[in-house]
mmCIF file of C-alpha atoms in Angstrom:
data_model
loop_
_atom_site.group_PDB
_atom_site.id
_atom_site.type_symbol
_atom_site.label_atom_id
_atom_site.label_comp_id
_atom_site.label_asym_id
_atom_site.label_seq_id
_atom_site.Cartn_x
_atom_site.Cartn_y
_atom_site.Cartn_z
ATOM 1 C CA MET A 1 -38.951 41.050 -4.177
ATOM 2 C CA LYS A 2 -40.759 41.689 -0.993
ATOM 3 C CA LYS A 3 -44.541 41.633 -0.746
ATOM 4 C CA LYS A 4 -46.403 42.716 2.356
ATOM 5 C CA ILE A 5 -49.223 40.476 3.521
ATOM 6 C CA ALA A 6 -52.578 42.110 2.925
ATOM 7 C CA PHE A 7 -55.463 41.840 5.339
ATOM 8 C CA LEU A 8 -57.919 39.172 4.230
ATOM 9 C CA GLN A 9 -61.467 40.226 3.580
ATOM 10 C CA MET A 10 -63.912 39.380 6.358
ATOM 11 C CA LYS A 11 -65.611 36.746 4.241
ATOM 12 C CA LYS A 12 -62.318 34.984 3.626
ATOM 13 C CA ILE A 13 -61.446 35.177 7.311
ATOM 14 C CA ALA A 14 -64.735 33.542 8.222
ATOM 15 C CA THR A 15 -64.202 30.765 5.685
ATOM 16 C CA LEU A 16 -60.615 30.260 6.822
ATOM 17 C CA CYS A 17 -61.584 30.022 10.501
ATOM 18 C CA CYS A 18 -64.403 27.604 9.719
ATOM 19 C CA CYS A 19 -62.113 25.324 7.726
ATOM 20 C CA LEU A 20 -59.434 25.491 10.406
ATOM 21 C CA LEU A 21 -61.972 24.302 12.954
ATOM 22 C CA VAL A 22 -62.735 21.360 10.682
ATOM 23 C CA LEU A 23 -59.113 20.356 10.807
ATOM 24 C CA LEU A 24 -58.504 20.940 14.482
ATOM 25 C CA SER A 25 -61.759 20.028 16.233
ATOM 26 C CA SER A 26 -63.923 18.152 13.677
ATOM 27 C CA ILE A 27 -66.627 20.854 13.706
ATOM 28 C CA SER A 28 -68.680 20.678 10.510
ATOM 29 C CA CYS A 29 -68.576 23.534 7.968
ATOM 30 C CA ASP A 30 -70.139 24.026 4.556
ATOM 31 C CA ASN A 31 -66.879 24.521 2.636
ATOM 32 C CA GLU A 32 -65.057 21.309 3.437
ATOM 33 C CA PRO A 33 -61.929 20.365 1.459
ATOM 34 C CA VAL A 34 -62.498 18.201 -1.585
ATOM 35 C CA ASP A 35 -60.969 14.751 -1.894
ATOM 36 C CA PHE A 36 -59.227 13.929 -5.173
ATOM 37 C CA ASP A 37 -57.373 10.971 -6.639
ATOM 38 C CA ILE A 38 -53.660 11.576 -7.113
ATOM 39 C CA SER A 39 -52.593 7.939 -7.033
ATOM 40 C CA THR A 40 -51.100 8.148 -10.522
ATOM 41 C CA LEU A 41 -49.137 11.345 -9.892
ATOM 42 C CA SER A 42 -45.928 12.075 -7.990
ATOM 43 C CA PHE A 43 -47.435 15.399 -6.875
ATOM 44 C CA ASN A 44 -50.859 16.902 -6.303
ATOM 45 C CA PRO A 45 -51.565 19.420 -9.088
ATOM 46 C CA ARG A 46 -53.732 21.533 -6.762
ATOM 47 C CA ILE A 47 -50.788 22.156 -4.460
ATOM 48 C CA LEU A 48 -48.621 23.547 -7.259
ATOM 49 C CA GLY A 49 -48.057 27.271 -7.217
ATOM 50 C CA GLN A 50 -47.139 30.041 -4.828
ATOM 51 C CA TRP A 51 -48.699 30.221 -1.365
ATOM 52 C CA GLN A 52 -48.401 33.102 1.085
ATOM 53 C CA LEU A 53 -48.169 32.397 4.804
ATOM 54 C CA VAL A 54 -51.043 33.680 6.939
ATOM 55 C CA GLU A 55 -50.099 32.106 10.271
ATOM 56 C CA PHE A 56 -48.253 29.256 11.922
ATOM 57 C CA ASN A 57 -48.415 27.838 15.434
ATOM 58 C CA SER A 58 -46.257 25.087 16.958
ATOM 59 C CA GLU A 59 -46.543 23.511 20.407
ATOM 60 C CA VAL A 60 -44.162 20.980 21.945
ATOM 61 C CA SER A 61 -44.937 19.495 25.361
ATOM 62 C CA TYR A 62 -42.546 17.384 27.466
ATOM 63 C CA ILE A 63 -44.594 15.167 29.772
ATOM 64 C CA PRO A 64 -42.446 13.156 32.214
ATOM 65 C CA GLY A 65 -43.236 9.587 33.194
ATOM 66 C CA ASP A 66 -43.471 8.183 36.710
ATOM 67 C CA GLN A 67 -39.729 7.510 36.833
ATOM 68 C CA ASP A 68 -38.831 10.945 35.478
ATOM 69 C CA GLN A 69 -38.544 13.744 38.036
ATOM 70 C CA SER A 70 -38.491 16.476 35.346
ATOM 71 C CA SER A 71 -41.131 19.189 35.128
ATOM 72 C CA VAL A 72 -43.870 19.398 32.527
ATOM 73 C CA THR A 73 -42.465 21.813 29.942
ATOM 74 C CA GLU A 74 -44.637 23.423 27.272
ATOM 75 C CA THR A 75 -43.023 25.401 24.435
ATOM 76 C CA ARG A 76 -45.208 27.394 22.049
ATOM 77 C CA VAL A 77 -43.970 29.060 18.847
ATOM 78 C CA PHE A 78 -46.183 31.357 16.755
ATOM 79 C CA ASN A 79 -45.646 34.017 14.123
ATOM 80 C CA ILE A 80 -45.826 37.729 14.887
ATOM 81 C CA ALA A 81 -45.167 39.106 11.386
ATOM 82 C CA THR A 82 -44.691 37.281 8.096
ATOM 83 C CA ASP A 83 -43.691 37.981 4.533
ATOM 84 C CA LEU A 84 -43.086 34.346 3.650
ATOM 85 C CA TYR A 85 -43.972 32.291 0.566
ATOM 86 C CA VAL A 86 -43.743 28.622 -0.323
ATOM 87 C CA ILE A 87 -43.639 27.706 -4.014
ATOM 88 C CA PHE A 88 -44.491 24.110 -4.922
ATOM 89 C CA ASP A 89 -43.131 23.048 -8.287
ATOM 90 C CA ASP A 90 -43.225 19.604 -9.901
ATOM 91 C CA ASP A 91 -39.936 18.549 -8.318
ATOM 92 C CA ASN A 92 -39.278 20.693 -5.249
ATOM 93 C CA LEU A 93 -40.528 23.455 -3.026
ATOM 94 C CA LYS A 94 -38.979 26.875 -2.459
ATOM 95 C CA ILE A 95 -39.362 28.859 0.758
ATOM 96 C CA ARG A 96 -38.626 32.583 0.473
ATOM 97 C CA GLY A 97 -39.160 35.718 2.498
ATOM 98 C CA ASP A 98 -39.026 36.773 6.148
ATOM 99 C CA TYR A 99 -40.852 35.959 9.374
ATOM 100 C CA THR A 100 -40.729 36.967 13.023
ATOM 101 C CA TYR A 101 -41.890 34.566 15.716
ATOM 102 C CA ASN A 102 -42.406 34.444 19.477
ATOM 103 C CA VAL A 103 -41.286 31.512 21.646
ATOM 104 C CA ARG A 104 -42.987 31.126 25.015
ATOM 105 C CA VAL A 105 -42.033 28.495 27.598
ATOM 106 C CA LYS A 106 -44.158 27.296 30.522
ATOM 107 C CA VAL A 107 -42.804 25.060 33.275
ATOM 108 C CA ASP A 108 -45.474 23.266 35.339
ATOM 109 C CA GLY A 109 -48.046 25.677 33.938
ATOM 110 C CA ILE A 110 -46.160 28.859 34.838
ATOM 111 C CA GLU A 111 -44.757 31.012 32.031
ATOM 112 C CA GLN A 112 -40.999 31.387 32.371
ATOM 113 C CA THR A 113 -39.745 33.070 29.198
ATOM 114 C CA SER A 114 -41.039 34.888 26.122
ATOM 115 C CA ASN A 115 -38.532 35.680 23.381
ATOM 116 C CA PHE A 116 -38.756 37.033 19.833
ATOM 117 C CA TYR A 117 -36.709 35.942 16.806
ATOM 118 C CA THR A 118 -36.559 36.975 13.136
ATOM 119 C CA ASN A 119 -35.459 34.933 10.126
ATOM 120 C CA SER A 120 -34.650 37.296 7.259
ATOM 121 C CA ASP A 121 -33.926 36.699 3.567
ATOM 122 C CA VAL A 122 -34.994 33.061 3.695
ATOM 123 C CA ASP A 123 -34.236 31.364 0.375
ATOM 124 C CA GLU A 124 -34.340 27.563 0.548
ATOM 125 C CA ILE A 125 -35.122 24.738 -1.879
ATOM 126 C CA TYR A 126 -36.181 21.303 -0.585
ATOM 127 C CA ASP A 127 -37.400 18.038 -2.037
ATOM 128 C CA TYR A 128 -40.915 16.994 -1.131
ATOM 129 C CA THR A 129 -43.271 14.077 -1.732
ATOM 130 C CA VAL A 130 -47.046 13.748 -1.608
ATOM 131 C CA ASP A 131 -48.927 10.555 -0.754
ATOM 132 C CA ASN A 132 -52.704 11.070 -0.624
ATOM 133 C CA ASN A 133 -53.089 13.783 2.045
ATOM 134 C CA GLN A 134 -49.570 13.345 3.448
ATOM 135 C CA LEU A 135 -46.835 15.857 2.661
ATOM 136 C CA SER A 136 -43.236 14.946 3.500
ATOM 137 C CA ILE A 137 -40.323 17.369 3.282
ATOM 138 C CA GLU A 138 -36.626 16.933 3.998
ATOM 139 C CA GLU A 139 -36.436 20.086 6.147
ATOM 140 C CA PRO A 140 -39.053 22.074 8.104
ATOM 141 C CA PHE A 141 -40.979 25.015 6.703
ATOM 142 C CA PHE A 142 -39.854 27.126 9.679
ATOM 143 C CA ASP A 143 -36.313 27.237 11.004
ATOM 144 C CA ILE A 144 -36.903 27.453 14.761
ATOM 145 C CA THR A 145 -33.267 27.665 15.823
ATOM 146 C CA THR A 146 -33.681 28.827 19.422
ATOM 147 C CA GLN A 147 -32.275 27.783 22.794
ATOM 148 C CA GLU A 148 -35.662 27.123 24.393
ATOM 149 C CA PRO A 149 -36.480 23.564 25.526
ATOM 150 C CA ASN A 150 -37.892 21.027 23.069
ATOM 151 C CA THR A 151 -37.616 23.210 19.951
ATOM 152 C CA ILE A 152 -35.112 20.706 18.544
ATOM 153 C CA HIS A 153 -38.115 18.506 17.789
ATOM 154 C CA LEU A 154 -39.376 21.128 15.313
ATOM 155 C CA LEU A 155 -36.303 20.672 13.105
ATOM 156 C CA GLY A 156 -35.242 18.039 10.562
ATOM 157 C CA GLY A 157 -37.300 16.080 8.051
ATOM 158 C CA GLN A 158 -41.022 16.132 8.715
ATOM 159 C CA SER A 159 -44.276 14.578 7.609
ATOM 160 C CA HIS A 160 -47.506 16.586 7.641
ATOM 161 C CA SER A 161 -51.111 16.079 6.690
ATOM 162 C CA TYR A 162 -52.585 18.794 4.509
ATOM 163 C CA GLU A 163 -55.896 19.965 3.094
ATOM 164 C CA ILE A 164 -56.810 22.394 0.332
ATOM 165 C CA SER A 165 -60.082 24.302 0.583
ATOM 166 C CA GLU A 166 -62.762 23.598 -1.995
ATOM 167 C CA ASN A 167 -62.176 26.882 -3.807
ATOM 168 C CA GLY A 168 -58.442 26.158 -3.930
ATOM 169 C CA GLU A 169 -57.560 29.394 -2.131
ATOM 170 C CA THR A 170 -56.374 28.085 1.248
ATOM 171 C CA LEU A 171 -53.828 25.431 2.197
ATOM 172 C CA PHE A 172 -53.750 23.948 5.712
ATOM 173 C CA ILE A 173 -50.658 22.012 6.816
ATOM 174 C CA ILE A 174 -50.889 20.076 10.085
ATOM 175 C CA GLN A 175 -48.529 17.945 12.130
ATOM 176 C CA ASP A 176 -49.795 16.038 15.164
ATOM 177 C CA GLU A 177 -47.263 13.605 16.590
ATOM 178 C CA VAL A 178 -46.572 11.851 19.900
ATOM 179 C CA LEU A 179 -43.002 10.699 20.579
ATOM 180 C CA THR A 180 -42.125 8.082 23.185
ATOM 181 C CA SER A 181 -39.037 6.195 24.291
ATOM 182 C CA SER A 182 -39.595 3.807 21.381
ATOM 183 C CA ASP A 183 -39.130 6.712 18.946
ATOM 184 C CA ILE A 184 -36.298 8.666 20.552
ATOM 185 C CA SER A 185 -34.104 8.505 23.626
ATOM 186 C CA LEU A 186 -36.545 9.283 26.474
ATOM 187 C CA PRO A 187 -37.032 7.891 29.995
ATOM 188 C CA ASN A 188 -39.682 5.146 30.087
ATOM 189 C CA GLY A 189 -43.174 6.561 30.286
ATOM 190 C CA THR A 190 -42.107 10.030 29.127
ATOM 191 C CA THR A 191 -43.780 11.471 26.034
ATOM 192 C CA ILE A 192 -43.321 14.473 23.803
ATOM 193 C CA VAL A 193 -46.424 15.815 22.088
ATOM 194 C CA LYS A 194 -45.814 17.928 19.003
ATOM 195 C CA ARG A 195 -48.544 19.872 17.199
ATOM 196 C CA THR A 196 -47.926 22.290 14.346
ATOM 197 C CA THR A 197 -50.402 24.079 12.087
ATOM 198 C CA SER A 198 -49.880 26.608 9.318
ATOM 199 C CA VAL A 199 -52.332 28.390 7.023
ATOM 200 C CA TRP A 200 -51.413 29.645 3.534
ATOM 201 C CA THR A 201 -53.338 31.473 0.805
ATOM 202 C CA LYS A 202 -52.687 30.948 -2.893
ATOM 203 C CA ASP A 203 -51.368 33.637 -5.214
ATOM 204 C CA PHE A 204 -53.375 32.907 -8.375
ATOM 205 C CA THR A 205 -51.900 35.952 -10.151
ATOM 206 C CA ILE A 206 -48.645 34.134 -10.795
ATOM 207 C CA PHE A 207 -49.459 30.485 -11.232
ATOM 208 C CA SER A 208 -52.688 30.727 -13.192
ATOM 209 C CA CYS A 209 -50.616 32.385 -15.889
ATOM 210 C CA ALA A 210 -51.284 30.779 -19.269
ATOM 211 C CA LEU A 211 -47.825 31.735 -20.516
ATOM 212 C CA ARG A 212 -46.196 29.530 -17.870
ATOM 213 C CA ASP A 213 -46.881 26.490 -20.070
ATOM 214 C CA ALA A 214 -45.321 28.227 -23.082
ATOM 215 C CA THR A 215 -42.243 29.026 -21.009
ATOM 216 C CA ARG A 216 -41.965 25.418 -19.911
ATOM 217 C CA GLU A 217 -42.170 24.158 -23.508
ATOM 218 C CA ALA A 218 -39.464 26.599 -24.572
ATOM 219 C CA GLU A 219 -37.325 25.534 -21.618
ATOM 220 C CA ILE A 220 -37.649 21.842 -22.546
ATOM 221 C CA ALA A 221 -36.679 22.567 -26.166
ATOM 222 C CA TYR A 222 -33.694 24.659 -25.085
ATOM 223 C CA ASN A 223 -32.463 22.079 -22.575
ATOM 224 C CA ALA A 224 -32.587 19.426 -25.295
ATOM 225 C CA SER A 225 -30.196 21.491 -27.437
ATOM 226 C CA ASN A 226 -28.719 24.333 -25.412
ATOM 227 C CA GLN A 227 -26.184 25.202 -28.113
ATOM 228 C CA ASP A 228 -28.954 26.266 -30.488
ATOM 229 C CA ILE A 229 -29.011 30.079 -30.520
ATOM 230 C CA GLN A 230 -32.592 30.285 -31.801
ATOM 231 C CA LEU A 231 -33.896 27.967 -29.063
ATOM 232 C CA CYS A 232 -32.076 30.125 -26.523
ATOM 233 C CA LEU A 233 -33.707 33.249 -27.956
ATOM 234 C CA ASP A 234 -37.132 31.553 -27.920
ATOM 235 C CA TYR A 235 -36.705 30.553 -24.281
ATOM 236 C CA ARG A 236 -35.586 34.015 -23.246
ATOM 237 C CA ARG A 237 -38.501 35.606 -25.099
ATOM 238 C CA ALA A 238 -40.969 33.222 -23.408
ATOM 239 C CA LEU A 239 -39.552 34.250 -20.031
ATOM 240 C CA GLU A 240 -39.878 37.920 -20.935
ATOM 241 C CA ASP A 241 -43.486 37.405 -22.052
ATOM 242 C CA GLN A 242 -44.321 35.629 -18.796
ATOM 243 C CA ILE A 243 -42.823 38.461 -16.757
ATOM 244 C CA LEU A 244 -44.876 41.024 -18.699
ATOM 245 C CA GLN A 245 -48.187 39.193 -18.257
ATOM 246 C CA CYS A 246 -47.737 37.460 -14.916
ATOM 247 C CA GLY A 247 -44.967 39.248 -13.063
ATOM 248 C CA ASP A 248 -41.864 37.854 -11.407
ATOM 249 C CA PRO A 249 -42.406 38.218 -7.632
ATOM 250 C CA ASP A 250 -39.271 36.428 -6.480
ATOM 251 C CA GLY A 251 -36.998 37.483 -9.361
ATOM 252 C CA SER A 252 -36.344 33.880 -10.413
ATOM 253 C CA LEU A 253 -37.398 34.426 -14.037
ATOM 254 C CA ASN A 254 -35.112 37.421 -14.397
ATOM 255 C CA ASP A 255 -32.298 35.357 -12.877
ATOM 256 C CA ILE A 256 -32.735 32.815 -15.692
ATOM 257 C CA ILE A 257 -32.692 35.592 -18.295
ATOM 258 C CA ASN A 258 -29.431 36.851 -16.839
ATOM 259 C CA GLN A 259 -27.971 33.336 -17.017
ATOM 260 C CA LEU A 260 -28.977 33.029 -20.676
ATOM 261 C CA GLY A 261 -27.322 36.371 -21.311
ATOM 262 C CA ASN A 262 -26.956 37.247 -24.965
ATOM 263 C CA CYS A 263 -27.398 33.672 -26.203
ATOM 264 C CA GLY A 264 -23.949 33.946 -27.789
ATOM 265 C CA LEU A 265 -25.057 36.616 -30.266
ATOM 266 C CA LEU A 266 -23.304 39.751 -29.168
ATOM 267 C CA SER A 267 -19.803 40.848 -30.119
ATOM 268 C CA ALA A 268 -18.046 44.176 -29.557
ATOM 269 C CA ASP A 269 -19.064 47.346 -31.421
ATOM 270 C CA VAL A 270 -22.179 45.971 -33.102
ATOM 271 C CA LEU A 271 -25.446 47.632 -34.106
ATOM 272 C CA ARG A 272 -27.475 45.531 -36.513
ATOM 273 C CA VAL A 273 -30.865 43.975 -37.198
ATOM 274 C CA THR A 274 -32.705 41.782 -39.687
ATOM 275 C CA ALA A 275 -35.592 43.838 -41.104
ATOM 276 C CA GLY A 276 -37.912 41.650 -43.127
ATOM 277 C CA LEU A 277 -35.447 39.786 -45.361
ATOM 278 C CA GLN A 278 -32.654 42.383 -45.157
ATOM 279 C CA ASN A 279 -29.680 42.021 -42.842
ATOM 280 C CA ILE A 280 -28.782 45.624 -41.960
ATOM 281 C CA ASP A 281 -25.498 46.601 -40.317
ATOM 282 C CA PHE A 282 -25.524 50.174 -39.010
ATOM 283 C CA ALA A 283 -21.781 50.630 -39.405
ATOM 284 C CA ASN A 284 -21.753 54.422 -38.918
ATOM 285 C CA LYS A 285 -22.565 54.812 -35.238
ATOM 286 C CA THR A 286 -22.847 57.809 -32.928
ATOM 287 C CA ILE A 287 -23.217 57.042 -29.222
ATOM 288 C CA SER A 288 -23.719 59.965 -26.835
ATOM 289 C CA TYR A 289 -24.484 60.341 -23.151
ATOM 290 C CA SER A 290 -26.193 63.164 -21.256
ATOM 291 C CA ASN A 291 -28.253 63.442 -18.055
ATOM 292 C CA GLU A 292 -28.068 59.696 -17.386
ATOM 293 C CA VAL A 293 -29.505 58.863 -20.816
ATOM 294 C CA ILE A 294 -27.637 56.917 -23.520
ATOM 295 C CA SER A 295 -28.482 58.013 -27.079
ATOM 296 C CA VAL A 296 -27.756 55.736 -30.045
ATOM 297 C CA TYR A 297 -27.781 56.612 -33.739
ATOM 298 C CA GLY A 298 -26.686 54.356 -36.563
ATOM 299 C CA ALA A 299 -26.691 54.521 -40.360
ATOM 300 C CA SER A 300 -25.869 51.831 -42.898
ATOM 301 C CA LEU A 301 -23.104 52.197 -45.471
ATOM 302 C CA PHE A 302 -25.418 51.015 -48.250
ATOM 303 C CA GLY A 303 -29.119 51.689 -48.698
ATOM 304 C CA ASN A 304 -31.272 54.281 -46.992
ATOM 305 C CA HIS A 305 -31.336 52.699 -43.525
ATOM 306 C CA SER A 306 -30.863 54.252 -40.081
ATOM 307 C CA ILE A 307 -31.835 53.694 -36.462
ATOM 308 C CA SER A 308 -32.083 55.880 -33.364
ATOM 309 C CA PHE A 309 -33.282 55.440 -29.785
ATOM 310 C CA GLU A 310 -32.444 56.278 -26.171
ATOM 311 C CA VAL A 311 -32.192 54.237 -22.964
ATOM 312 C CA PRO A 312 -31.677 55.291 -19.322
ATOM 313 C CA GLU A 313 -28.320 54.468 -17.779
ATOM 314 C CA TYR A 314 -28.265 51.774 -15.061
ATOM 315 C CA VAL A 315 -31.714 50.533 -16.106
ATOM 316 C CA THR A 316 -32.074 47.024 -17.509
ATOM 317 C CA GLY A 317 -35.016 44.884 -18.506
ATOM 318 C CA ILE A 318 -37.844 44.739 -20.986
ATOM 319 C CA ASP A 319 -39.150 47.731 -22.983
ATOM 320 C CA THR A 320 -36.585 50.181 -21.621
ATOM 321 C CA PHE A 321 -36.237 52.110 -24.909
ATOM 322 C CA ILE A 322 -37.241 55.727 -25.547
ATOM 323 C CA ASN A 323 -38.055 57.308 -28.955
ATOM 324 C CA PHE A 324 -37.205 54.242 -31.040
ATOM 325 C CA VAL A 325 -37.246 54.907 -34.802
ATOM 326 C CA ILE A 326 -35.866 52.704 -37.552
ATOM 327 C CA LYS A 327 -35.677 53.777 -41.203
ATOM 328 C CA VAL A 328 -35.680 50.999 -43.816
ATOM 329 C CA ASP A 329 -35.494 51.897 -47.505
ATOM 330 C CA GLY A 330 -36.296 55.497 -46.620
ATOM 331 C CA VAL A 331 -39.454 54.722 -44.596
ATOM 332 C CA ASP A 332 -39.605 55.415 -40.854
ATOM 333 C CA TYR A 333 -41.063 52.701 -38.638
ATOM 334 C CA PHE A 334 -42.077 52.946 -34.980
ATOM 335 C CA PRO A 335 -42.825 50.348 -32.278
ATOM 336 C CA SER A 336 -46.562 50.878 -32.377
ATOM 337 C CA TYR A 337 -47.356 47.659 -30.548
ATOM 338 C CA PRO A 338 -45.139 47.251 -27.476
ATOM 339 C CA GLY A 339 -46.016 44.251 -25.307
ATOM 340 C CA VAL A 340 -46.381 40.520 -25.436
ATOM 341 C CA ASN A 341 -45.592 38.939 -28.840
ATOM 342 C CA ASN A 342 -44.967 42.313 -30.473
ATOM 343 C CA PHE A 343 -42.061 44.759 -30.395
ATOM 344 C CA ARG A 344 -39.630 44.032 -27.590
ATOM 345 C CA PHE A 345 -36.508 45.883 -26.492
ATOM 346 C CA ASN A 346 -34.498 44.244 -23.701
ATOM 347 C CA THR A 347 -31.576 46.122 -22.139
ATOM 348 C CA LEU A 348 -29.005 43.717 -20.716
ATOM 349 C CA ILE A 349 -26.242 46.148 -19.677
ATOM 350 C CA SER A 350 -26.360 49.961 -19.473
ATOM 351 C CA SER A 351 -23.595 50.907 -17.079
ATOM 352 C CA ASN A 352 -19.834 51.415 -16.768
ATOM 353 C CA PHE A 353 -19.629 52.767 -20.348
ATOM 354 C CA SER A 354 -21.022 49.514 -21.793
ATOM 355 C CA PHE A 355 -24.429 49.196 -23.427
ATOM 356 C CA ASN A 356 -25.792 45.810 -24.544
ATOM 357 C CA ALA A 357 -29.334 45.150 -25.701
ATOM 358 C CA VAL A 358 -31.414 42.978 -28.021
ATOM 359 C CA PHE A 359 -34.640 43.841 -29.814
ATOM 360 C CA GLU A 360 -37.175 42.267 -32.169
ATOM 361 C CA GLY A 361 -40.834 42.298 -33.150
ATOM 362 C CA THR A 362 -43.320 44.315 -35.156
ATOM 363 C CA VAL A 363 -42.880 47.975 -36.102
ATOM 364 C CA ALA A 364 -45.205 50.093 -38.239
ATOM 365 C CA SER A 365 -44.952 53.149 -40.467
ATOM 366 C CA ALA A 366 -47.145 56.235 -40.183
ATOM 367 C CA GLN A 367 -49.181 54.791 -43.070
ATOM 368 C CA GLY A 368 -49.792 51.561 -41.156
ATOM 369 C CA ASP A 369 -47.371 49.339 -43.077
ATOM 370 C CA GLU A 370 -45.841 46.720 -40.793
ATOM 371 C CA LEU A 371 -42.298 45.364 -40.761
ATOM 372 C CA THR A 372 -40.871 42.465 -38.745
ATOM 373 C CA LEU A 373 -37.552 42.980 -36.987
ATOM 374 C CA SER A 374 -35.521 40.033 -35.706
ATOM 375 C CA VAL A 375 -32.120 39.442 -34.122
ATOM 376 C CA GLY A 376 -31.633 43.108 -33.307
ATOM 377 C CA ILE A 377 -28.301 43.505 -31.523
ATOM 378 C CA VAL A 378 -26.684 46.425 -29.740
ATOM 379 C CA ASP A 379 -23.204 46.132 -28.212
ATOM 380 C CA VAL A 380 -21.497 49.517 -27.982
ATOM 381 C CA ASN A 381 -19.552 51.743 -25.627
ATOM 382 C CA TYR A 382 -20.695 55.215 -24.624
#
């Protein structure tokens, strides 16, 4: 998943710049961040969610003392292009994406070097803590692994102050620190001044999702008894519903679905479903393949039951079926209501001559009669 940063609307830019001035130079603005009491929580609920990086800027200055004959060295690091996100969860933060940055070095006020670096496919998870407006993390947000002077001070565990705008859309993270010989090994009188700022905007599309709470409840139930097949199915379905309604920008939800797999249901050469109260095994199966499409037909040995549908080869995921029809007691039913909490067809494998899928939900006849399907299982070769 790679999103490209969109240009902010002019109104948002004006608000962002105004708030940034509040933080950096104490100039008054109308939309000042709101204070809130988080003394009883281990995290600030307003910081939870996914934030997209707008900009970051770090400056490290080495200022020699009277006994130090070194030059004044100023190192500035700032982003050139970014596609970076930080995701704050209850327990940890995730940093994912890419960013390119420029490192410029001045010695005694004269620029000496200007180099560019790119960190690609960043995917890190760190612990973090919040205490009032202080944010502490075990590793830095930005991995400035360069050879320029003083950048070593931008690495390692860090403590920042942070503010969230009143409308909850913008997160400002600031570090302003002066290091002396009492803090690190420096000649007497020498100081290192470190200032870092970063600005992030919140992605409300993902973390305002109402189904996130349902997914969490299903996850808790499954973790309490992960051998229970039904709880596994419930958890996987909650994940699928969340993906449908809210998306899965970093692919983490789909990764969990893949880990859950078939919830222990599937076995070789199976095509069956529970339709209402009937357990139907489509023992007579015909599986064909043409033009990168897998076609499945099954009929039961007893009763007037059959099933047919198609799926594309090499395509997995939710609602990947084509032309799904199931006949139960001589009546054809169709998935009239695809989507959240209705008919669902999830292809798990459709490659290398192996086709695995699960399906469930509501189907309806041409006359409008509804039928509930559950524990639909496909595990065949083609």
